PDB file of C-alpha atoms in Angstrom:
ATOM      1  CA  MET A  29     -23.576  21.809  65.842  1.00  0.00           C
ATOM      2  CA  ARG A  30     -20.241  20.262  66.843  1.00  0.00           C
ATOM      3  CA  LYS A  31     -21.707  16.826  66.186  1.00  0.00           C
ATOM      4  CA  LEU A  32     -22.789  17.898  62.698  1.00  0.00           C
ATOM      5  CA  VAL A  33     -19.337  19.329  61.910  1.00  0.00           C
ATOM      6  CA  SER A  34     -17.686  16.121  63.080  1.00  0.00           C
ATOM      7  CA  LEU A  35     -19.928  14.032  60.869  1.00  0.00           C
ATOM      8  CA  LEU A  36     -19.210  16.264  57.860  1.00  0.00           C
ATOM      9  CA  PHE A  37     -15.434  16.011  58.503  1.00  0.00           C
ATOM     10  CA  LEU A  38     -15.589  12.233  58.703  1.00  0.00           C
ATOM     11  CA  ALA A  39     -17.558  12.073  55.454  1.00  0.00           C
ATOM     12  CA  PHE A  40     -15.020  14.378  53.739  1.00  0.00           C
ATOM     13  CA  ALA A  41     -12.085  12.302  55.018  1.00  0.00           C
ATOM     14  CA  ALA A  42     -13.702   9.120  53.731  1.00  0.00           C
ATOM     15  CA  SER A  43     -14.225  10.655  50.297  1.00  0.00           C
ATOM     16  CA  VAL A  44     -10.560  11.747  50.149  1.00  0.00           C
ATOM     17  CA  ALA A  45      -9.459   8.229  51.083  1.00  0.00           C
ATOM     18  CA  LEU A  46     -11.497   6.806  48.198  1.00  0.00           C
ATOM     19  CA  VAL A  47     -10.039   9.263  45.684  1.00  0.00           C
ATOM     20  CA  ALA A  48      -6.498   8.590  46.909  1.00  0.00           C
ATOM     21  CA  THR A  49      -6.780   4.811  46.379  1.00  0.00           C
ATOM     22  CA  PRO A  50      -4.004   3.773  43.881  1.00  0.00           C
ATOM     23  CA  VAL A  51      -5.129   2.481  40.477  1.00  0.00           C
ATOM     24  CA  SER A  52      -3.026  -0.677  40.947  1.00  0.00           C
ATOM     25  CA  ALA A  53      -4.890  -1.499  44.131  1.00  0.00           C
ATOM     26  CA  ALA A  54      -8.131  -1.370  42.170  1.00  0.00           C
ATOM     27  CA  GLY A  55      -6.873  -4.321  40.110  1.00  0.00           C
ATOM     28  CA  THR A  56      -5.953  -2.695  36.770  1.00  0.00           C
ATOM     29  CA  PRO A  57      -2.930  -4.652  35.464  1.00  0.00           C
ATOM     30  CA  ASP A  58       0.097  -2.934  33.987  1.00  0.00           C
ATOM     31  CA  VAL A  59       2.871  -5.154  32.650  1.00  0.00           C
ATOM     32  CA  GLY A  60       5.907  -4.859  30.389  1.00  0.00           C
ATOM     33  CA  PHE A  61       9.356  -6.177  29.679  1.00  0.00           C
ATOM     34  CA  LYS A  62      12.561  -5.421  27.772  1.00  0.00           C
ATOM     35  CA  VAL A  63      14.564  -7.673  25.486  1.00  0.00           C
ATOM     36  CA  PRO A  64      18.160  -7.097  24.313  1.00  0.00           C
ATOM     37  CA  ALA A  65      18.629  -5.606  20.842  1.00  0.00           C
ATOM     38  CA  HIS A  66      21.026  -8.401  19.858  1.00  0.00           C
ATOM     39  CA  ALA A  67      20.604 -11.821  21.411  1.00  0.00           C
ATOM     40  CA  HIS A  68      23.208 -14.474  20.575  1.00  0.00           C
ATOM     41  CA  ALA A  69      22.379 -17.781  18.916  1.00  0.00           C
ATOM     42  CA  ASN A  70      22.569 -20.916  21.065  1.00  0.00           C
ATOM     43  CA  LYS A  71      23.000 -18.890  24.266  1.00  0.00           C
ATOM     44  CA  PRO A  72      20.377 -18.130  26.952  1.00  0.00           C
ATOM     45  CA  THR A  73      18.862 -14.644  26.865  1.00  0.00           C
ATOM     46  CA  ILE A  74      17.883 -12.608  29.937  1.00  0.00           C
ATOM     47  CA  VAL A  75      14.836 -10.329  29.720  1.00  0.00           C
ATOM     48  CA  HIS A  76      13.593  -7.838  32.342  1.00  0.00           C
ATOM     49  CA  TRP A  77       9.924  -7.595  33.297  1.00  0.00           C
ATOM     50  CA  HIS A  78       7.651  -5.564  35.576  1.00  0.00           C
ATOM     51  CA  ALA A  79       4.039  -5.920  36.702  1.00  0.00           C
ATOM     52  CA  SER A  80       1.636  -3.924  38.865  1.00  0.00           C
ATOM     53  CA  GLY A  81      -2.059  -4.051  39.696  1.00  0.00           C
ATOM     54  CA  VAL A  82      -2.260  -7.800  39.059  1.00  0.00           C
ATOM     55  CA  GLY A  83      -3.560  -8.759  42.503  1.00  0.00           C
ATOM     56  CA  HIS A  84      -3.997 -12.530  42.677  1.00  0.00           C
ATOM     57  CA  LYS A  85      -3.947 -12.963  38.908  1.00  0.00           C
ATOM     58  CA  THR A  86      -1.351 -15.147  37.155  1.00  0.00           C
ATOM     59  CA  VAL A  87       1.605 -13.513  35.394  1.00  0.00           C
ATOM     60  CA  VAL A  88       3.757 -15.531  32.953  1.00  0.00           C
ATOM     61  CA  LEU A  89       6.311 -15.126  30.171  1.00  0.00           C
ATOM     62  CA  GLN A  90       5.166 -16.738  26.920  1.00  0.00           C
ATOM     63  CA  GLY A  91       6.764 -17.504  23.566  1.00  0.00           C
ATOM     64  CA  TYR A  92       4.878 -18.049  20.334  1.00  0.00           C
ATOM     65  CA  ASN A  93       5.064 -21.412  18.592  1.00  0.00           C
ATOM     66  CA  SER A  94       3.566 -21.576  15.089  1.00  0.00           C
ATOM     67  CA  ALA A  95       2.289 -25.103  15.753  1.00  0.00           C
ATOM     68  CA  LYS A  96       1.058 -24.720  19.352  1.00  0.00           C
ATOM     69  CA  GLY A  97       0.415 -20.988  19.738  1.00  0.00           C
ATOM     70  CA  TRP A  98       1.517 -19.162  22.895  1.00  0.00           C
ATOM     71  CA  GLN A  99       3.454 -21.403  25.299  1.00  0.00           C
ATOM     72  CA  GLN A 100       4.567 -20.588  28.846  1.00  0.00           C
ATOM     73  CA  VAL A 101       8.308 -20.207  29.415  1.00  0.00           C
ATOM     74  CA  GLY A 102       9.355 -21.626  32.779  1.00  0.00           C
ATOM     75  CA  LYS A 103       7.516 -20.944  36.032  1.00  0.00           C
ATOM     76  CA  LYS A 104       5.034 -18.192  36.879  1.00  0.00           C
ATOM     77  CA  LEU A 105       6.347 -14.701  37.636  1.00  0.00           C
ATOM     78  CA  HIS A 106       6.032 -13.264  41.150  1.00  0.00           C
ATOM     79  CA  GLY A 107       6.572  -9.805  42.549  1.00  0.00           C
ATOM     80  CA  ALA A 108       6.636  -6.366  40.960  1.00  0.00           C
ATOM     81  CA  LYS A 109       9.666  -6.871  38.703  1.00  0.00           C
ATOM     82  CA  GLY A 110      12.520  -9.230  37.939  1.00  0.00           C
ATOM     83  CA  LYS A 111      14.609 -11.104  35.372  1.00  0.00           C
ATOM     84  CA  LYS A 112      13.675 -14.134  33.329  1.00  0.00           C
ATOM     85  CA  THR A 113      15.930 -16.421  31.281  1.00  0.00           C
ATOM     86  CA  ILE A 114      14.858 -17.574  27.837  1.00  0.00           C
ATOM     87  CA  PRO A 115      16.566 -20.866  26.878  1.00  0.00           C
ATOM     88  CA  ALA A 116      19.088 -20.904  24.017  1.00  0.00           C
ATOM     89  CA  LEU A 117      17.571 -20.423  20.552  1.00  0.00           C
ATOM     90  CA  PRO A 118      18.921 -20.784  17.008  1.00  0.00           C
ATOM     91  CA  ILE A 119      19.183 -17.847  14.597  1.00  0.00           C
ATOM     92  CA  GLY A 120      15.799 -16.251  13.989  1.00  0.00           C
ATOM     93  CA  ILE A 121      13.173 -13.697  15.062  1.00  0.00           C
ATOM     94  CA  TYR A 122      10.855 -14.777  17.872  1.00  0.00           C
ATOM     95  CA  ASP A 123       7.721 -13.376  19.545  1.00  0.00           C
ATOM     96  CA  PHE A 124       7.561 -13.202  23.352  1.00  0.00           C
ATOM     97  CA  ARG A 125       5.125 -11.538  25.728  1.00  0.00           C
ATOM     98  CA  ILE A 126       4.343 -10.962  29.401  1.00  0.00           C
ATOM     99  CA  ALA A 127       0.733 -12.068  29.923  1.00  0.00           C
ATOM    100  CA  VAL A 128      -1.764 -11.755  32.808  1.00  0.00           C
ATOM    101  CA  PHE A 129      -4.590 -14.287  33.241  1.00  0.00           C
ATOM    102  CA  ASN A 130      -7.557 -14.247  35.628  1.00  0.00           C
ATOM    103  CA  HIS A 131      -8.817 -17.208  37.680  1.00  0.00           C
ATOM    104  CA  ALA A 132     -10.874 -18.419  34.700  1.00  0.00           C
ATOM    105  CA  GLY A 133      -7.746 -18.602  32.536  1.00  0.00           C
ATOM    106  CA  GLU A 134      -8.793 -15.620  30.428  1.00  0.00           C
ATOM    107  CA  LEU A 135      -6.155 -13.214  29.096  1.00  0.00           C
ATOM    108  CA  VAL A 136      -6.461  -9.866  30.884  1.00  0.00           C
ATOM    109  CA  LYS A 137      -3.354  -7.996  29.761  1.00  0.00           C
ATOM    110  CA  ALA A 138      -0.320  -8.663  27.566  1.00  0.00           C
ATOM    111  CA  LYS A 139       2.768  -6.815  26.383  1.00  0.00           C
ATOM    112  CA  GLY A 140       4.835  -8.299  23.562  1.00  0.00           C
ATOM    113  CA  HIS A 141       8.263  -7.874  21.954  1.00  0.00           C
ATOM    114  CA  LYS A 142      10.217  -9.509  19.143  1.00  0.00           C
ATOM    115  CA  LEU A 143      13.523 -11.120  20.086  1.00  0.00           C
ATOM    116  CA  HIS A 144      16.173 -10.986  17.351  1.00  0.00           C
ATOM    117  CA  VAL A 145      18.698 -13.818  17.730  1.00  0.00           C
ATOM    118  CA  PHE A 146      21.901 -13.276  15.727  1.00  0.00           C
ATOM    119  CA  GLY A 147      24.551 -15.767  14.691  1.00  0.00           C
ATOM    120  CA  LYS A 148      27.236 -16.455  12.090  1.00  0.00           C
ATOM    121  CA  VAL A 149      25.976 -17.568   8.674  1.00  0.00           C
ATOM    122  CA  LYS A 150      28.329 -18.924   5.997  1.00  0.00           C
ATOM    123  CA  TRP A 151      28.326 -17.271   2.590  1.00  0.00           C
ATOM    124  CA  SER A 152      27.146 -20.510   0.986  1.00  0.00           C
ATOM    125  CA  ALA A 153      24.023 -20.521   3.196  1.00  0.00           C
ATOM    126  CA  LEU A 154      23.500 -16.765   3.198  1.00  0.00           C
ATOM    127  CA  PHE A 155      22.301 -16.611  -0.411  1.00  0.00           C
ATOM    128  CA  PRO A 156      19.820 -19.328  -1.483  1.00  0.00           C
ATOM    129  CA  SER A 157      20.891 -19.037  -5.158  1.00  0.00           C
ATOM    130  CA  PRO A 158      24.488 -17.800  -5.023  1.00  0.00           C
ATOM    131  CA  PRO A 159      26.548 -16.788  -8.052  1.00  0.00           C
ATOM    132  CA  ARG A 160      27.720 -19.736 -10.112  1.00  0.00           C
ATOM    133  CA  ALA A 161      30.208 -22.252  -8.716  1.00  0.00           C
ATOM    134  CA  ALA A 162      33.850 -21.589  -9.538  1.00  0.00           C
ATOM    135  CA  ALA A 163      35.514 -23.622 -12.250  1.00  0.00           C
ATOM    136  CA  GLY A 164      39.052 -22.663 -11.274  1.00  0.00           C
ATOM    137  CA  ASP A 165      41.204 -24.133  -8.548  1.00  0.00           C
ATOM    138  CA  TYR A 166      40.725 -21.572  -5.768  1.00  0.00           C
ATOM    139  CA  GLY A 167      40.237 -23.798  -2.760  1.00  0.00           C
ATOM    140  CA  ASN A 168      37.233 -22.673  -0.737  1.00  0.00           C
ATOM    141  CA  PHE A 169      36.386 -19.665  -2.927  1.00  0.00           C
ATOM    142  CA  HIS A 170      33.308 -21.262  -4.447  1.00  0.00           C
ATOM    143  CA  TYR A 171      31.307 -18.264  -5.717  1.00  0.00           C
ATOM    144  CA  VAL A 172      32.152 -16.100  -8.695  1.00  0.00           C
ATOM    145  CA  PHE A 173      31.416 -12.660 -10.137  1.00  0.00           C
ATOM    146  CA  SER A 174      32.573 -12.052 -13.717  1.00  0.00           C
ATOM    147  CA  PHE A 175      32.918  -8.661 -15.387  1.00  0.00           C
ATOM    148  CA  PHE A 176      34.792  -6.838 -18.145  1.00  0.00           C
ATOM    149  CA  SER A 177      38.044  -5.177 -17.192  1.00  0.00           C
ATOM    150  CA  ASN A 178      36.878  -1.701 -18.217  1.00  0.00           C
ATOM    151  CA  ASP A 179      34.269  -1.710 -15.423  1.00  0.00           C
ATOM    152  CA  VAL A 180      36.302   0.170 -12.838  1.00  0.00           C
ATOM    153  CA  ASN A 181      33.550   0.299 -10.210  1.00  0.00           C
ATOM    154  CA  TYR A 182      31.203  -2.583 -10.915  1.00  0.00           C
ATOM    155  CA  ALA A 183      28.299  -3.304  -8.565  1.00  0.00           C
ATOM    156  CA  ALA A 184      28.526  -7.089  -8.343  1.00  0.00           C
ATOM    157  CA  MET A 185      25.880  -7.688  -5.677  1.00  0.00           C
ATOM    158  CA  LYS A 186      23.282  -5.620  -3.828  1.00  0.00           C
ATOM    159  CA  VAL A 187      21.263  -6.605  -0.756  1.00  0.00           C
ATOM    160  CA  THR A 188      18.121  -4.483  -0.472  1.00  0.00           C
ATOM    161  CA  GLN A 189      16.714  -5.577   2.905  1.00  0.00           C
ATOM    162  CA  ASN A 190      19.532  -6.452   5.253  1.00  0.00           C
ATOM    163  CA  PRO A 191      19.039  -8.864   8.218  1.00  0.00           C
ATOM    164  CA  CYS A 192      22.723  -8.728   9.237  1.00  0.00           C
ATOM    165  CA  THR A 193      24.882  -6.599  11.532  1.00  0.00           C
ATOM    166  CA  SER A 194      28.242  -7.330   9.888  1.00  0.00           C
ATOM    167  CA  VAL A 195      29.783  -9.038   6.858  1.00  0.00           C
ATOM    168  CA  HIS A 196      33.183 -10.708   6.501  1.00  0.00           C
ATOM    169  CA  ILE A 197      34.362 -11.240   2.921  1.00  0.00           C
ATOM    170  CA  ARG A 198      37.274 -13.268   1.550  1.00  0.00           C
ATOM    171  CA  TYR A 199      38.048 -12.850  -2.130  1.00  0.00           C
ATOM    172  CA  VAL A 200      40.538 -13.526  -4.938  1.00  0.00           C
ATOM    173  CA  PRO A 201      40.733 -11.201  -7.966  1.00  0.00           C
ATOM    174  CA  GLY A 202      41.975 -12.985 -11.077  1.00  0.00           C
ATOM    175  CA  THR A 203      40.926 -15.007 -14.095  1.00  0.00           C
ATOM    176  CA  GLU A 204      39.175 -18.323 -14.546  1.00  0.00           C
ATOM    177  CA  ASN A 205      42.579 -19.833 -15.228  1.00  0.00           C
ATOM    178  CA  PRO A 206      44.642 -19.505 -12.027  1.00  0.00           C
ATOM    179  CA  ASN A 207      47.826 -20.243 -14.002  1.00  0.00           C
ATOM    180  CA  GLU A 208      47.363 -17.181 -16.185  1.00  0.00           C
ATOM    181  CA  SER A 209      49.484 -14.200 -15.192  1.00  0.00           C
ATOM    182  CA  VAL A 210      47.416 -11.088 -14.489  1.00  0.00           C
ATOM    183  CA  GLY A 211      48.817  -7.767 -13.289  1.00  0.00           C
ATOM    184  CA  GLY A 212      47.271  -4.966 -11.321  1.00  0.00           C
ATOM    185  CA  VAL A 213      45.502  -4.728  -7.992  1.00  0.00           C
ATOM    186  CA  GLY A 214      41.916  -5.726  -7.388  1.00  0.00           C
ATOM    187  CA  THR A 215      39.646  -3.652  -5.150  1.00  0.00           C
ATOM    188  CA  VAL A 216      36.492  -4.565  -3.262  1.00  0.00           C
ATOM    189  CA  LEU A 217      34.274  -1.769  -1.959  1.00  0.00           C
ATOM    190  CA  LEU A 218      31.443  -2.294   0.513  1.00  0.00           C
ATOM    191  CA  SER A 219      28.981   0.596   0.321  1.00  0.00           C
ATOM    192  CA  ARG A 220      26.519   0.877   3.217  1.00  0.00           C
ATOM    193  CA  HIS A 221      23.340   2.927   3.592  1.00  0.00           C
ATOM    194  CA  GLY A 222      24.060   5.946   5.790  1.00  0.00           C
ATOM    195  CA  ARG A 223      27.650   4.900   6.539  1.00  0.00           C
ATOM    196  CA  SER A 224      31.026   5.406   4.931  1.00  0.00           C
ATOM    197  CA  ALA A 225      32.230   2.770   2.492  1.00  0.00           C
ATOM    198  CA  VAL A 226      34.855   0.150   3.375  1.00  0.00           C
ATOM    199  CA  LYS A 227      37.574  -0.631   0.823  1.00  0.00           C
ATOM    200  CA  SER A 228      40.016  -3.534   0.494  1.00  0.00           C
ATOM    201  CA  GLU A 229      42.773  -4.279  -2.033  1.00  0.00           C
ATOM    202  CA  ALA A 230      44.593  -7.450  -3.102  1.00  0.00           C
ATOM    203  CA  ALA A 231      47.049  -8.266  -5.861  1.00  0.00           C
ATOM    204  CA  ALA A 232      45.706 -10.340  -8.739  1.00  0.00           C
ATOM    205  CA  GLN A 233      45.531 -14.061  -7.976  1.00  0.00           C
ATOM    206  CA  HIS A 234      46.019 -13.327  -4.253  1.00  0.00           C
ATOM    207  CA  ALA A 235      43.482 -13.541  -1.439  1.00  0.00           C
ATOM    208  CA  GLY A 236      42.137 -10.428   0.246  1.00  0.00           C
ATOM    209  CA  LYS A 237      39.804  -9.723   3.177  1.00  0.00           C
ATOM    210  CA  LEU A 238      37.152  -7.123   3.951  1.00  0.00           C
ATOM    211  CA  HIS A 239      35.208  -6.686   7.198  1.00  0.00           C
ATOM    212  CA  GLY A 240      32.435  -4.190   7.791  1.00  0.00           C
ATOM    213  CA  SER A 241      29.494  -3.494  10.070  1.00  0.00           C
ATOM    214  CA  LEU A 242      26.084  -3.192   8.397  1.00  0.00           C
ATOM    215  CA  PRO A 243      22.977  -1.051   9.030  1.00  0.00           C
ATOM    216  CA  LEU A 244      20.253  -3.507  10.026  1.00  0.00           C
ATOM    217  CA  GLY A 245      17.345  -3.459   7.597  1.00  0.00           C
ATOM    218  CA  LYS A 246      19.108  -1.135   5.139  1.00  0.00           C
ATOM    219  CA  SER A 247      20.829  -1.842   1.827  1.00  0.00           C
ATOM    220  CA  TRP A 248      24.485  -2.646   1.138  1.00  0.00           C
ATOM    221  CA  THR A 249      26.376  -3.257  -2.098  1.00  0.00           C
ATOM    222  CA  ILE A 250      29.598  -5.043  -3.064  1.00  0.00           C
ATOM    223  CA  HIS A 251      31.536  -3.199  -5.773  1.00  0.00           C
ATOM    224  CA  VAL A 252      34.541  -4.768  -7.525  1.00  0.00           C
ATOM    225  CA  GLY A 253      37.153  -3.004  -9.648  1.00  0.00           C
ATOM    226  CA  GLU A 254      40.812  -2.860 -10.573  1.00  0.00           C
ATOM    227  CA  ASP A 255      43.735  -0.475 -10.285  1.00  0.00           C
ATOM    228  CA  GLY A 256      46.722  -0.584 -12.621  1.00  0.00           C
ATOM    229  CA  ALA A 257      47.227   0.255 -16.306  1.00  0.00           C
ATOM    230  CA  GLY A 258      46.845  -2.647 -18.682  1.00  0.00           C
ATOM    231  CA  SER A 259      45.518  -5.087 -16.071  1.00  0.00           C
ATOM    232  CA  ARG A 260      42.648  -7.394 -16.959  1.00  0.00           C
ATOM    233  CA  LEU A 261      40.796  -8.906 -13.992  1.00  0.00           C
ATOM    234  CA  TYR A 262      37.929 -10.892 -15.422  1.00  0.00           C
ATOM    235  CA  THR A 263      36.737 -12.940 -12.468  1.00  0.00           C
ATOM    236  CA  TRP A 264      36.307 -12.458  -8.730  1.00  0.00           C
ATOM    237  CA  TYR A 265      36.105 -15.422  -6.386  1.00  0.00           C
ATOM    238  CA  PHE A 266      34.188 -14.810  -3.152  1.00  0.00           C
ATOM    239  CA  ASN A 267      33.497 -16.493   0.138  1.00  0.00           C
ATOM    240  CA  GLY A 268      32.942 -15.407   3.716  1.00  0.00           C
ATOM    241  CA  SER A 269      30.182 -15.047   6.294  1.00  0.00           C
ATOM    242  CA  ALA A 270      27.883 -12.566   8.017  1.00  0.00           C
ATOM    243  CA  VAL A 271      26.257 -12.154  11.434  1.00  0.00           C
ATOM    244  CA  CYS A 272      22.488 -12.188  10.875  1.00  0.00           C
ATOM    245  CA  ASP A 273      19.136 -12.889  12.524  1.00  0.00           C
ATOM    246  CA  GLN A 274      17.972 -14.901   9.509  1.00  0.00           C
ATOM    247  CA  PRO A 275      19.595 -18.061   8.084  1.00  0.00           C
ATOM    248  CA  HIS A 276      19.683 -16.659   4.533  1.00  0.00           C
ATOM    249  CA  ILE A 277      19.109 -13.499   2.493  1.00  0.00           C
ATOM    250  CA  SER A 278      16.446 -13.535  -0.206  1.00  0.00           C
ATOM    251  CA  THR A 279      16.335  -9.832  -1.123  1.00  0.00           C
ATOM    252  CA  TYR A 280      19.451  -9.476  -3.249  1.00  0.00           C
ATOM    253  CA  THR A 281      20.493  -9.084  -6.895  1.00  0.00           C
ATOM    254  CA  THR A 282      23.708  -9.953  -8.730  1.00  0.00           C
ATOM    255  CA  ASN A 283      25.210  -8.492 -11.895  1.00  0.00           C
ATOM    256  CA  GLN A 284      27.433 -10.569 -14.164  1.00  0.00           C
ATOM    257  CA  ASN A 285      28.720  -9.766 -17.645  1.00  0.00           C
TER     258      ASN A 285
END
């Protein structure tokens, strides 16, 4: 009887040992990694990765190339977790993934993320078809919005799908003839989806500045107007830049009278 009990105990213990075997030890891969929300153009980017249950399989970081497909970035990854440096990239949105391959070179598991690389984009490059070139002598203020003076709050430009985190505007309120005397104060208002507006003022024929953060992916609008009885500001000269993950904005409209 004792012998039978001992045999039953050993069988029970063996069954418990099998149930308690970790999933990772059975060879089921689990991988992942994190990328920063805002990578910087022309600077290396560090990503964090983890892997378990890969056994003797190969683990690599890959980036997608439209011409060559998925390409390995640097050397193979070893261990349960770590950091990996992605070489400097220009402005853009890139696909990366942690991938696991078996001995036959077949993909077993993959986890991907998009890397958004942000950088400064000049106003002249930001809009593929910007407002018309300025005819007046305003130095580097090459782009123009024209409107009638009774439009106190005129929406000059609206971006509907925003790829930028901030915008930096330089402007001159005035007329197409810089020698013409114009009174009053010009205002520029940056309205932002879900955020309070940012306002800037400048005397006619004088340069002003406006800086504002932007909600990524949401709309923003530039309003122009004037303060001061009897003033007539016909033309607004603009320039500036923005910090974006795309080299230009295509989803925008302009209004000109």
